Amino acid sequence: MSNSVYMKGGIHLLTASTKAGKTICLGNEYRKETLISLREKEEFICPICGEGVILKLGNQRIFHFAHKRGGTCADFFDGETENHLEGKLQLYRWLIGQKIPAILEYYDREIQQRPDIMFKYQGHKYALEYQCSRLPEQVFIKRTRTYLQNGYIPIWIIASEQLHFKKDNIVSLANFHYLFLRSSEKGSLYIPAYCPEKRFFHFLDTIIPFSVKNAFAHHSVHRLDNTNLQHLLAPARSFYKISFTKWEAEVNHFKLHWGLSSGARSNHFLYDLYNHNLNLFLLPCEIGLPVPHSLFFQTSPIVWQTYLYFDVLMGRNQGDLCTLGEIKYQINRRIERKELNVRQLPQLDSVPYMEAVMDYFFLLERLGVLTKISETTFQLKQKFVIPGSNREKEEMKELFHQKIKAFSRNNK
Ligand SMILES: [Zn+2]
């Protein structure tokens, strides 16, 4: 079985209707003999385009309906790989096994969308999409919005083979992967994935990007048989804590790669750094730190934390105040200029990127850089020190590590 090869011969589906309008869903466990005799008596049509479909009962693939011609409903069936058919079938049966009312390949004529599975749970209507192929981002976002505007809670599950783990807790995530990010009722953010071959759910949570494409994350694997819908909608909280030493090593590696890459000279951010008589390798230790909500920015934490330094902290002396209003203003100005990008997360109600900034200020407070003196005001206690040489940088790093260690200890 090839996972990522498109099935030949047009659009395949698991649900069709008879000429008399009866729905035949292959998600229900029909016996092969039953289906053979049904095929002798009936003609089947595609519920979306109305064209004739053939019931395929071979041994090589799972039973499915195939369009006789191409089918004009192609837009509703992107990337129908064997893996996709298999995955949605398993997820459908999993829901039915929990006595959850579900419809496979449900076609909502009003909004002209066809979630892989529509189900109802605790008074809500869900549209489940199991995605094995890369959908254009704009299509993904538009579909998600349409679901939300029409009373559905979308739940997009990515095929686990689409996730690329590099080592330990490092995963490579493109903008496309972040589209799958959802929030549990309690507000924890995670990306759900599924592997039909092994029958495993994979959850990615505590995602902290260090570059546009790479992130630290906590990855957990759950057997389908041991997981229920409630686990999928609200995975158990993870207590994963990022190792600062590992973080720093990756950030340094990333800086090195970035600083040496051929396009570096044309990069606006690097140019901005040089204009401030700074360079990537002599940034203060307080820039490029891991904070919980930094995934709300598509931009690397090195970049947005440097901008906060330029715009808010650099010009201030010990004892000076800065307000939340000003911080917001400066961040929004960078966003307007497209020097900072807010991530597109269509399954969330909003993308509260200021949370990342507040996480960072909270961390700076614990590092003794500033104090929060009211709900909206901070006071600078200590300016960032710019190392003058690599040797100085190493000495500062040593001290910084001791601080980080000290408060990690106090945190336990
Ligand atoms: Zn069709």
mmCIF file of C-alpha atoms and ligand atoms in Angstrom:
data_model
loop_
_atom_site.group_PDB
_atom_site.id
_atom_site.type_symbol
_atom_site.label_atom_id
_atom_site.label_comp_id
_atom_site.label_asym_id
_atom_site.label_seq_id
_atom_site.Cartn_x
_atom_site.Cartn_y
_atom_site.Cartn_z
ATOM 1 C CA MET A 1 0.000 0.000 0.000
ATOM 2 C CA SER A 2 1.446 3.296 -1.074
ATOM 3 C CA ASN A 3 0.490 6.078 1.248
ATOM 4 C CA SER A 4 0.891 9.216 -0.702
ATOM 5 C CA VAL A 5 0.052 8.111 -4.224
ATOM 6 C CA TYR A 6 -3.280 9.320 -5.496
ATOM 7 C CA MET A 7 -5.677 6.566 -6.396
ATOM 8 C CA LYS A 8 -6.052 6.160 -10.116
ATOM 9 C CA GLY A 9 -9.329 6.514 -11.954
ATOM 10 C CA GLY A 10 -10.865 9.638 -10.513
ATOM 11 C CA ILE A 11 -12.751 10.306 -7.360
ATOM 12 C CA HIS A 12 -13.373 7.549 -4.844
ATOM 13 C CA LEU A 13 -15.918 7.644 -2.097
ATOM 14 C CA LEU A 14 -17.296 5.555 0.709
ATOM 15 C CA THR A 15 -20.866 6.762 0.542
ATOM 16 C CA ALA A 16 -23.206 6.623 -2.465
ATOM 17 C CA SER A 17 -26.941 6.448 -3.031
ATOM 18 C CA THR A 18 -29.120 4.074 -4.982
ATOM 19 C CA LYS A 19 -31.370 5.331 -7.778
ATOM 20 C CA ALA A 20 -34.219 5.200 -5.266
ATOM 21 C CA GLY A 21 -32.327 7.554 -2.960
ATOM 22 C CA LYS A 22 -31.186 5.074 -0.314
ATOM 23 C CA THR A 23 -27.783 5.871 1.157
ATOM 24 C CA ILE A 24 -25.195 3.116 1.154
ATOM 25 C CA CYS A 25 -22.356 3.880 3.562
ATOM 26 C CA LEU A 26 -19.413 1.499 3.394
ATOM 27 C CA GLY A 27 -18.439 2.667 6.849
ATOM 28 C CA ASN A 28 -21.053 0.240 8.091
ATOM 29 C CA GLU A 29 -19.638 -3.237 8.231
ATOM 30 C CA TYR A 30 -21.336 -4.911 5.287
ATOM 31 C CA ARG A 31 -20.365 -8.444 4.376
ATOM 32 C CA LYS A 32 -18.839 -8.811 0.949
ATOM 33 C CA GLU A 33 -21.618 -11.163 -0.226
ATOM 34 C CA THR A 34 -24.238 -8.600 0.756
ATOM 35 C CA LEU A 35 -22.459 -5.947 -1.269
ATOM 36 C CA ILE A 36 -22.056 -8.277 -4.269
ATOM 37 C CA SER A 37 -25.772 -8.993 -4.400
ATOM 38 C CA LEU A 38 -26.556 -5.325 -3.864
ATOM 39 C CA ARG A 39 -24.327 -4.482 -6.791
ATOM 40 C CA GLU A 40 -26.214 -6.954 -9.006
ATOM 41 C CA LYS A 41 -29.552 -5.331 -8.232
ATOM 42 C CA GLU A 42 -28.745 -1.643 -7.892
ATOM 43 C CA GLU A 43 -27.159 1.259 -9.698
ATOM 44 C CA PHE A 44 -25.271 3.732 -7.543
ATOM 45 C CA ILE A 45 -24.888 7.451 -7.913
ATOM 46 C CA CYS A 46 -22.606 10.043 -6.337
ATOM 47 C CA PRO A 47 -24.632 12.079 -3.820
ATOM 48 C CA ILE A 48 -22.855 15.271 -4.828
ATOM 49 C CA CYS A 49 -22.633 15.351 -8.630
ATOM 50 C CA GLY A 50 -25.289 12.743 -9.388
ATOM 51 C CA GLU A 51 -23.072 10.819 -11.766
ATOM 52 C CA GLY A 52 -22.921 7.048 -11.825
ATOM 53 C CA VAL A 53 -20.407 5.321 -9.557
ATOM 54 C CA ILE A 54 -19.231 1.708 -9.496
ATOM 55 C CA LEU A 55 -18.926 -0.306 -6.323
ATOM 56 C CA LYS A 56 -15.402 -1.747 -6.215
ATOM 57 C CA LEU A 57 -14.993 -4.861 -4.117
ATOM 58 C CA GLY A 58 -11.422 -5.887 -4.891
ATOM 59 C CA ASN A 59 -8.999 -7.428 -2.449
ATOM 60 C CA GLN A 60 -6.216 -4.909 -2.995
ATOM 61 C CA ARG A 61 -8.010 -1.853 -1.695
ATOM 62 C CA ILE A 62 -10.706 -1.123 0.783
ATOM 63 C CA PHE A 63 -14.207 -1.313 -0.700
ATOM 64 C CA HIS A 64 -15.183 1.969 -2.310
ATOM 65 C CA PHE A 65 -17.260 3.638 -4.993
ATOM 66 C CA ALA A 66 -15.480 4.989 -8.068
ATOM 67 C CA HIS A 67 -16.876 7.503 -10.543
ATOM 68 C CA LYS A 68 -17.500 6.081 -14.002
ATOM 69 C CA ARG A 69 -16.321 9.332 -15.508
ATOM 70 C CA GLY A 70 -14.140 11.942 -13.811
ATOM 71 C CA GLY A 71 -16.974 13.335 -11.733
ATOM 72 C CA THR A 72 -17.675 17.050 -11.549
ATOM 73 C CA CYS A 73 -17.441 16.922 -7.774
ATOM 74 C CA ALA A 74 -13.639 16.824 -7.745
ATOM 75 C CA ASP A 75 -13.445 19.980 -5.583
ATOM 76 C CA PHE A 76 -15.042 18.158 -2.705
ATOM 77 C CA PHE A 77 -12.580 15.304 -2.731
ATOM 78 C CA ASP A 78 -9.043 16.548 -2.532
ATOM 79 C CA GLY A 79 -6.252 14.053 -2.242
ATOM 80 C CA GLU A 80 -8.210 10.843 -1.964
ATOM 81 C CA THR A 81 -5.321 8.556 -1.236
ATOM 82 C CA GLU A 82 -5.786 5.040 0.045
ATOM 83 C CA ASN A 83 -4.493 6.331 3.361
ATOM 84 C CA HIS A 84 -7.180 8.977 3.390
ATOM 85 C CA LEU A 85 -10.032 6.538 2.714
ATOM 86 C CA GLU A 86 -8.644 4.163 5.298
ATOM 87 C CA GLY A 87 -8.176 6.916 7.885
ATOM 88 C CA LYS A 88 -11.625 8.423 7.603
ATOM 89 C CA LEU A 89 -13.203 4.978 7.630
ATOM 90 C CA GLN A 90 -11.391 4.070 10.860
ATOM 91 C CA LEU A 91 -12.252 7.374 12.495
ATOM 92 C CA TYR A 92 -15.904 6.989 11.477
ATOM 93 C CA ARG A 93 -16.101 3.491 12.950
ATOM 94 C CA TRP A 94 -14.328 4.712 16.059
ATOM 95 C CA LEU A 95 -17.027 7.361 16.583
ATOM 96 C CA ILE A 96 -19.868 4.921 15.862
ATOM 97 C CA GLY A 97 -18.263 2.525 18.355
ATOM 98 C CA GLN A 98 -18.692 5.226 20.994
ATOM 99 C CA LYS A 99 -22.366 5.583 20.011
ATOM 100 C CA ILE A 100 -21.768 9.048 18.614
ATOM 101 C CA PRO A 101 -24.143 9.967 15.778
ATOM 102 C CA ALA A 102 -21.858 10.378 12.762
ATOM 103 C CA ILE A 103 -22.247 10.566 8.989
ATOM 104 C CA LEU A 104 -19.416 9.613 6.673
ATOM 105 C CA GLU A 105 -18.772 11.958 3.716
ATOM 106 C CA TYR A 106 -21.632 14.157 4.760
ATOM 107 C CA TYR A 107 -22.539 16.676 2.100
ATOM 108 C CA ASP A 108 -23.981 19.949 3.360
ATOM 109 C CA ARG A 109 -25.700 21.280 0.270
ATOM 110 C CA GLU A 110 -26.356 24.674 1.814
ATOM 111 C CA ILE A 111 -22.703 25.539 2.353
ATOM 112 C CA GLN A 112 -21.517 23.200 -0.411
ATOM 113 C CA GLN A 113 -18.953 21.571 1.803
ATOM 114 C CA ARG A 114 -18.360 17.969 2.490
ATOM 115 C CA PRO A 115 -16.547 17.138 5.716
ATOM 116 C CA ASP A 116 -15.114 13.626 5.850
ATOM 117 C CA ILE A 117 -17.283 13.014 8.891
ATOM 118 C CA MET A 118 -20.047 15.056 10.461
ATOM 119 C CA PHE A 119 -20.906 14.157 14.021
ATOM 120 C CA LYS A 120 -22.854 15.515 16.955
ATOM 121 C CA TYR A 121 -21.508 15.564 20.466
ATOM 122 C CA GLN A 122 -22.717 17.310 23.627
ATOM 123 C CA GLY A 123 -25.043 19.585 21.714
ATOM 124 C CA HIS A 124 -22.444 20.627 19.137
ATOM 125 C CA LYS A 125 -22.138 19.811 15.478
ATOM 126 C CA TYR A 126 -18.611 18.906 14.350
ATOM 127 C CA ALA A 127 -17.005 18.758 10.920
ATOM 128 C CA LEU A 128 -14.089 16.349 11.004
ATOM 129 C CA GLU A 129 -11.552 16.543 8.200
ATOM 130 C CA TYR A 130 -8.777 13.989 7.923
ATOM 131 C CA GLN A 131 -6.146 15.537 5.706
ATOM 132 C CA CYS A 132 -3.460 13.498 3.964
ATOM 133 C CA SER A 133 -2.454 15.975 1.304
ATOM 134 C CA ARG A 134 -1.395 19.585 1.261
ATOM 135 C CA LEU A 135 -4.391 21.755 0.664
ATOM 136 C CA PRO A 136 -3.730 25.352 -0.435
ATOM 137 C CA GLU A 137 -3.741 27.480 2.715
ATOM 138 C CA GLN A 138 -6.459 29.797 1.436
ATOM 139 C CA VAL A 139 -8.758 26.842 0.701
ATOM 140 C CA PHE A 140 -8.149 25.445 4.191
ATOM 141 C CA ILE A 141 -8.890 28.808 5.799
ATOM 142 C CA LYS A 142 -12.007 29.434 3.726
ATOM 143 C CA ARG A 143 -13.446 25.992 4.519
ATOM 144 C CA THR A 144 -12.747 26.431 8.200
ATOM 145 C CA ARG A 145 -14.424 29.850 8.271
ATOM 146 C CA THR A 146 -17.458 28.498 6.442
ATOM 147 C CA TYR A 147 -17.789 25.732 9.027
ATOM 148 C CA LEU A 148 -17.497 28.190 11.897
ATOM 149 C CA GLN A 149 -19.997 30.602 10.356
ATOM 150 C CA ASN A 150 -22.496 27.795 9.909
ATOM 151 C CA GLY A 151 -22.525 26.343 13.370
ATOM 152 C CA TYR A 152 -19.922 23.617 12.961
ATOM 153 C CA ILE A 153 -16.894 23.104 15.151
ATOM 154 C CA PRO A 154 -14.191 22.106 12.686
ATOM 155 C CA ILE A 155 -11.672 19.491 13.696
ATOM 156 C CA TRP A 156 -8.878 18.994 11.241
ATOM 157 C CA ILE A 157 -6.677 15.961 11.770
ATOM 158 C CA ILE A 158 -3.457 15.734 9.822
ATOM 159 C CA ALA A 159 -2.071 12.423 8.563
ATOM 160 C CA SER A 160 0.812 11.694 10.926
ATOM 161 C CA GLU A 161 3.119 10.958 7.993
ATOM 162 C CA GLN A 162 2.900 14.684 7.219
ATOM 163 C CA LEU A 163 4.685 15.519 10.464
ATOM 164 C CA HIS A 164 8.463 15.458 10.344
ATOM 165 C CA PHE A 165 10.282 14.842 13.584
ATOM 166 C CA LYS A 166 13.918 15.783 13.537
ATOM 167 C CA LYS A 167 15.285 14.706 16.880
ATOM 168 C CA ASP A 168 14.249 14.653 20.514
ATOM 169 C CA ASN A 169 11.513 17.193 20.779
ATOM 170 C CA ILE A 170 12.181 19.044 17.573
ATOM 171 C CA VAL A 171 9.645 19.034 14.795
ATOM 172 C CA SER A 172 9.643 20.800 11.483
ATOM 173 C CA LEU A 173 6.389 22.717 11.049
ATOM 174 C CA ALA A 174 5.398 24.721 7.990
ATOM 175 C CA ASN A 175 2.566 27.247 7.962
ATOM 176 C CA PHE A 176 0.347 24.476 6.619
ATOM 177 C CA HIS A 177 0.846 22.374 9.773
ATOM 178 C CA TYR A 178 -0.068 25.252 12.055
ATOM 179 C CA LEU A 179 -3.466 25.467 10.335
ATOM 180 C CA PHE A 180 -4.318 22.262 12.214
ATOM 181 C CA LEU A 181 -3.715 23.906 15.568
ATOM 182 C CA ARG A 182 -6.818 23.834 17.724
ATOM 183 C CA SER A 183 -7.688 24.789 21.240
ATOM 184 C CA SER A 184 -9.214 22.493 23.839
ATOM 185 C CA GLU A 185 -12.061 23.880 25.926
ATOM 186 C CA LYS A 186 -9.507 24.616 28.624
ATOM 187 C CA GLY A 187 -7.418 26.576 26.169
ATOM 188 C CA SER A 188 -4.472 24.273 25.589
ATOM 189 C CA LEU A 189 -3.217 24.366 22.028
ATOM 190 C CA TYR A 190 -2.417 21.228 20.086
ATOM 191 C CA ILE A 191 -2.199 19.660 16.649
ATOM 192 C CA PRO A 192 -3.984 16.303 16.311
ATOM 193 C CA ALA A 193 -2.639 13.715 13.856
ATOM 194 C CA TYR A 194 -3.674 10.196 12.956
ATOM 195 C CA CYS A 195 -1.939 7.176 11.457
ATOM 196 C CA PRO A 196 -4.356 4.571 9.973
ATOM 197 C CA GLU A 197 -1.603 2.026 9.448
ATOM 198 C CA LYS A 198 -0.718 1.805 13.146
ATOM 199 C CA ARG A 199 -4.093 3.073 14.402
ATOM 200 C CA PHE A 200 -2.440 5.755 16.508
ATOM 201 C CA PHE A 201 -3.401 9.309 17.316
ATOM 202 C CA HIS A 202 -0.475 11.681 17.704
ATOM 203 C CA PHE A 203 -0.814 14.928 19.607
ATOM 204 C CA LEU A 204 1.658 17.775 19.392
ATOM 205 C CA ASP A 205 1.420 20.311 22.193
ATOM 206 C CA THR A 206 3.609 22.839 24.003
ATOM 207 C CA ILE A 207 4.801 23.972 20.590
ATOM 208 C CA ILE A 208 7.540 26.609 20.875
ATOM 209 C CA PRO A 209 9.043 27.633 17.538
ATOM 210 C CA PHE A 210 12.648 28.806 17.428
ATOM 211 C CA SER A 211 12.610 29.574 13.730
ATOM 212 C CA VAL A 212 9.932 30.013 11.113
ATOM 213 C CA LYS A 213 10.062 26.313 10.260
ATOM 214 C CA ASN A 214 11.263 24.497 13.381
ATOM 215 C CA ALA A 215 9.861 24.147 16.846
ATOM 216 C CA PHE A 216 10.288 22.351 20.107
ATOM 217 C CA ALA A 217 7.144 20.424 20.961
ATOM 218 C CA HIS A 218 5.805 17.694 23.150
ATOM 219 C CA HIS A 219 4.700 14.668 21.133
ATOM 220 C CA SER A 220 2.446 11.956 22.506
ATOM 221 C CA VAL A 221 1.065 8.808 20.880
ATOM 222 C CA HIS A 222 -2.273 7.196 21.758
ATOM 223 C CA ARG A 223 -3.741 3.969 20.472
ATOM 224 C CA LEU A 224 -7.105 4.469 18.810
ATOM 225 C CA ASP A 225 -8.593 1.661 20.938
ATOM 226 C CA ASN A 226 -7.552 3.408 24.163
ATOM 227 C CA THR A 227 -8.687 6.857 23.131
ATOM 228 C CA ASN A 228 -12.165 8.301 23.171
ATOM 229 C CA LEU A 229 -13.602 11.412 21.577
ATOM 230 C CA GLN A 230 -13.204 13.401 24.783
ATOM 231 C CA HIS A 231 -9.432 12.720 24.706
ATOM 232 C CA LEU A 232 -9.272 13.952 21.134
ATOM 233 C CA LEU A 233 -11.182 17.142 21.933
ATOM 234 C CA ALA A 234 -9.282 17.833 25.154
ATOM 235 C CA PRO A 235 -5.988 15.949 25.427
ATOM 236 C CA ALA A 236 -4.507 15.595 28.901
ATOM 237 C CA ARG A 237 -2.347 18.512 29.905
ATOM 238 C CA SER A 238 1.310 17.997 29.233
ATOM 239 C CA PHE A 239 3.986 18.926 31.728
ATOM 240 C CA TYR A 240 6.751 19.009 29.192
ATOM 241 C CA LYS A 241 9.421 21.555 30.012
ATOM 242 C CA ILE A 242 11.842 22.677 27.409
ATOM 243 C CA SER A 243 15.534 22.238 28.238
ATOM 244 C CA PHE A 244 17.175 25.648 28.089
ATOM 245 C CA THR A 245 20.525 24.196 27.069
ATOM 246 C CA LYS A 246 18.947 22.372 24.120
ATOM 247 C CA TRP A 247 16.967 25.453 23.182
ATOM 248 C CA GLU A 248 20.065 27.600 23.175
ATOM 249 C CA ALA A 249 21.988 25.100 21.072
ATOM 250 C CA GLU A 250 19.239 25.089 18.422
ATOM 251 C CA VAL A 251 18.914 28.861 18.447
ATOM 252 C CA ASN A 252 22.667 29.228 17.957
ATOM 253 C CA HIS A 253 22.651 26.699 15.168
ATOM 254 C CA PHE A 254 19.803 28.556 13.505
ATOM 255 C CA LYS A 255 21.604 31.907 13.853
ATOM 256 C CA LEU A 256 24.736 30.481 12.301
ATOM 257 C CA HIS A 257 22.842 29.077 9.366
ATOM 258 C CA TRP A 258 20.880 32.279 8.914
ATOM 259 C CA GLY A 259 23.870 34.585 9.251
ATOM 260 C CA LEU A 260 25.830 32.662 6.653
ATOM 261 C CA SER A 261 23.051 32.026 4.173
ATOM 262 C CA SER A 262 23.385 33.723 0.802
ATOM 263 C CA GLY A 263 20.214 35.806 1.056
ATOM 264 C CA ALA A 264 21.288 37.237 4.397
ATOM 265 C CA ARG A 265 22.407 40.562 3.049
ATOM 266 C CA SER A 266 19.008 41.337 1.602
ATOM 267 C CA ASN A 267 17.219 40.445 4.827
ATOM 268 C CA HIS A 268 15.642 43.502 6.349
ATOM 269 C CA PHE A 269 16.058 42.298 9.897
ATOM 270 C CA LEU A 270 19.782 41.657 9.577
ATOM 271 C CA TYR A 271 20.186 45.034 7.942
ATOM 272 C CA ASP A 272 18.343 46.587 10.880
ATOM 273 C CA LEU A 273 20.707 44.828 13.281
ATOM 274 C CA TYR A 274 23.797 46.169 11.516
ATOM 275 C CA ASN A 275 22.276 49.626 11.565
ATOM 276 C CA HIS A 276 22.122 49.348 15.339
ATOM 277 C CA ASN A 277 25.757 48.217 15.427
ATOM 278 C CA LEU A 278 24.653 44.756 16.402
ATOM 279 C CA ASN A 279 24.996 41.359 14.848
ATOM 280 C CA LEU A 280 23.269 38.025 15.298
ATOM 281 C CA PHE A 281 26.140 36.537 17.268
ATOM 282 C CA LEU A 282 26.528 39.339 19.766
ATOM 283 C CA LEU A 283 22.929 39.769 20.819
ATOM 284 C CA PRO A 284 22.288 40.055 24.555
ATOM 285 C CA CYS A 285 21.370 36.765 26.266
ATOM 286 C CA GLU A 286 17.860 38.075 26.950
ATOM 287 C CA ILE A 287 16.977 38.004 23.241
ATOM 288 C CA GLY A 288 15.698 34.781 21.663
ATOM 289 C CA LEU A 289 14.139 33.165 24.727
ATOM 290 C CA PRO A 290 11.495 30.418 24.682
ATOM 291 C CA VAL A 291 8.063 31.625 25.760
ATOM 292 C CA PRO A 292 4.794 29.669 25.744
ATOM 293 C CA HIS A 293 2.681 31.612 23.246
ATOM 294 C CA SER A 294 5.382 32.528 20.757
ATOM 295 C CA LEU A 295 3.696 30.361 18.134
ATOM 296 C CA PHE A 296 1.204 33.212 17.651
ATOM 297 C CA PHE A 297 3.989 34.891 15.694
ATOM 298 C CA GLN A 298 5.117 33.354 12.477
ATOM 299 C CA THR A 299 8.333 35.312 12.956
ATOM 300 C CA SER A 300 11.203 33.777 14.930
ATOM 301 C CA PRO A 301 11.443 34.813 18.624
ATOM 302 C CA ILE A 302 14.933 36.162 17.904
ATOM 303 C CA VAL A 303 13.353 38.692 15.563
ATOM 304 C CA TRP A 304 10.330 39.807 17.546
ATOM 305 C CA GLN A 305 12.273 39.973 20.809
ATOM 306 C CA THR A 306 14.942 42.074 19.094
ATOM 307 C CA TYR A 307 12.254 44.448 17.839
ATOM 308 C CA LEU A 308 10.903 44.808 21.378
ATOM 309 C CA TYR A 309 14.421 45.646 22.440
ATOM 310 C CA PHE A 310 14.831 48.287 19.722
ATOM 311 C CA ASP A 311 11.376 49.801 20.119
ATOM 312 C CA VAL A 312 10.738 49.605 23.840
ATOM 313 C CA LEU A 313 13.769 48.745 25.970
ATOM 314 C CA MET A 314 16.881 50.088 24.295
ATOM 315 C CA GLY A 315 16.161 53.782 24.691
ATOM 316 C CA ARG A 316 15.245 53.532 28.366
ATOM 317 C CA ASN A 317 17.392 53.874 31.451
ATOM 318 C CA GLN A 318 17.182 52.167 34.796
ATOM 319 C CA GLY A 319 14.048 53.367 36.613
ATOM 320 C CA ASP A 320 12.221 54.441 33.434
ATOM 321 C CA LEU A 321 8.640 53.299 32.928
ATOM 322 C CA CYS A 322 6.953 51.811 29.905
ATOM 323 C CA THR A 323 3.283 51.150 29.451
ATOM 324 C CA LEU A 324 1.428 48.243 27.950
ATOM 325 C CA GLY A 325 -0.183 50.704 25.525
ATOM 326 C CA GLU A 326 3.184 51.654 24.127
ATOM 327 C CA ILE A 327 4.322 48.050 23.834
ATOM 328 C CA LYS A 328 1.142 47.211 21.916
ATOM 329 C CA TYR A 329 1.579 50.229 19.686
ATOM 330 C CA GLN A 330 5.139 49.259 18.788
ATOM 331 C CA ILE A 331 4.242 45.635 18.100
ATOM 332 C CA ASN A 332 1.320 46.645 15.892
ATOM 333 C CA ARG A 333 3.517 49.083 13.999
ATOM 334 C CA ARG A 334 5.948 46.257 13.171
ATOM 335 C CA ILE A 335 3.017 44.077 12.122
ATOM 336 C CA GLU A 336 1.655 46.792 9.830
ATOM 337 C CA ARG A 337 5.063 47.089 8.201
ATOM 338 C CA LYS A 338 5.096 43.315 7.793
ATOM 339 C CA GLU A 339 8.313 43.035 9.778
ATOM 340 C CA LEU A 340 6.413 40.839 12.198
ATOM 341 C CA ASN A 341 3.873 38.300 11.008
ATOM 342 C CA VAL A 342 0.993 37.021 13.051
ATOM 343 C CA ARG A 343 0.277 33.385 12.348
ATOM 344 C CA GLN A 344 -2.906 32.305 10.612
ATOM 345 C CA LEU A 345 -4.722 29.973 12.972
ATOM 346 C CA PRO A 346 -8.202 29.654 11.491
ATOM 347 C CA GLN A 347 -9.532 27.203 14.090
ATOM 348 C CA LEU A 348 -9.009 29.682 16.948
ATOM 349 C CA ASP A 349 -11.473 32.491 17.666
ATOM 350 C CA SER A 350 -8.599 34.960 17.557
ATOM 351 C CA VAL A 351 -4.806 34.995 17.621
ATOM 352 C CA PRO A 352 -3.924 36.820 20.857
ATOM 353 C CA TYR A 353 -0.291 37.502 19.937
ATOM 354 C CA MET A 354 0.094 39.970 22.817
ATOM 355 C CA GLU A 355 0.124 36.898 25.065
ATOM 356 C CA ALA A 356 3.517 36.008 23.608
ATOM 357 C CA VAL A 357 4.773 39.504 24.391
ATOM 358 C CA MET A 358 3.380 39.316 27.927
ATOM 359 C CA ASP A 359 5.000 35.884 28.437
ATOM 360 C CA TYR A 360 8.273 37.469 27.431
ATOM 361 C CA PHE A 361 7.891 40.427 29.787
ATOM 362 C CA PHE A 362 6.969 38.061 32.578
ATOM 363 C CA LEU A 363 10.160 36.104 31.882
ATOM 364 C CA LEU A 364 12.208 39.326 31.850
ATOM 365 C CA GLU A 365 10.682 40.208 35.191
ATOM 366 C CA ARG A 366 11.861 36.898 36.631
ATOM 367 C CA LEU A 367 15.302 37.541 35.165
ATOM 368 C CA GLY A 368 15.424 40.841 37.037
ATOM 369 C CA VAL A 369 15.307 43.060 33.941
ATOM 370 C CA LEU A 370 12.078 44.821 34.834
ATOM 371 C CA THR A 371 9.287 44.969 37.390
ATOM 372 C CA LYS A 372 5.598 45.141 36.818
ATOM 373 C CA ILE A 373 4.433 48.054 38.936
ATOM 374 C CA SER A 374 0.784 48.056 37.866
ATOM 375 C CA GLU A 375 -1.493 46.143 35.508
ATOM 376 C CA THR A 376 -0.307 48.290 32.612
ATOM 377 C CA THR A 377 3.118 49.601 33.616
ATOM 378 C CA PHE A 378 6.606 48.148 33.780
ATOM 379 C CA GLN A 379 9.732 49.690 35.242
ATOM 380 C CA LEU A 380 13.174 48.971 33.862
ATOM 381 C CA LYS A 381 15.550 47.673 36.528
ATOM 382 C CA GLN A 382 18.490 46.723 34.407
ATOM 383 C CA LYS A 383 19.469 47.455 30.833
ATOM 384 C CA PHE A 384 20.426 44.634 28.470
ATOM 385 C CA VAL A 385 24.175 44.461 28.094
ATOM 386 C CA ILE A 386 25.548 44.100 24.587
ATOM 387 C CA PRO A 387 28.638 41.898 24.543
ATOM 388 C CA GLY A 388 31.578 43.556 22.832
ATOM 389 C CA SER A 389 33.311 40.356 21.832
ATOM 390 C CA ASN A 390 32.774 36.630 21.694
ATOM 391 C CA ARG A 391 34.708 36.254 24.918
ATOM 392 C CA GLU A 392 32.450 38.701 26.704
ATOM 393 C CA LYS A 393 29.467 36.927 25.229
ATOM 394 C CA GLU A 394 30.664 33.599 26.674
ATOM 395 C CA GLU A 395 31.113 35.137 30.129
ATOM 396 C CA MET A 396 27.643 36.665 30.032
ATOM 397 C CA LYS A 397 26.171 33.376 28.899
ATOM 398 C CA GLU A 398 27.692 31.677 31.913
ATOM 399 C CA LEU A 399 26.050 34.158 34.293
ATOM 400 C CA PHE A 400 22.775 33.978 32.419
ATOM 401 C CA HIS A 401 22.694 30.195 32.701
ATOM 402 C CA GLN A 402 23.114 30.450 36.448
ATOM 403 C CA LYS A 403 20.108 32.797 36.623
ATOM 404 C CA ILE A 404 17.980 30.496 34.494
ATOM 405 C CA LYS A 405 18.995 27.513 36.626
ATOM 406 C CA ALA A 406 18.196 29.399 39.810
ATOM 407 C CA PHE A 407 14.668 30.197 38.848
ATOM 408 C CA SER A 408 14.024 26.774 37.277
ATOM 409 C CA ARG A 409 14.939 25.379 40.693
ATOM 410 C CA ASN A 410 12.629 27.792 42.490
ATOM 411 C CA ASN A 411 9.880 26.808 40.108
ATOM 412 C CA LYS A 412 9.863 23.182 41.082
HETATM 413 ZN ZN ZN B 1 -19.470 12.881 -7.831
#
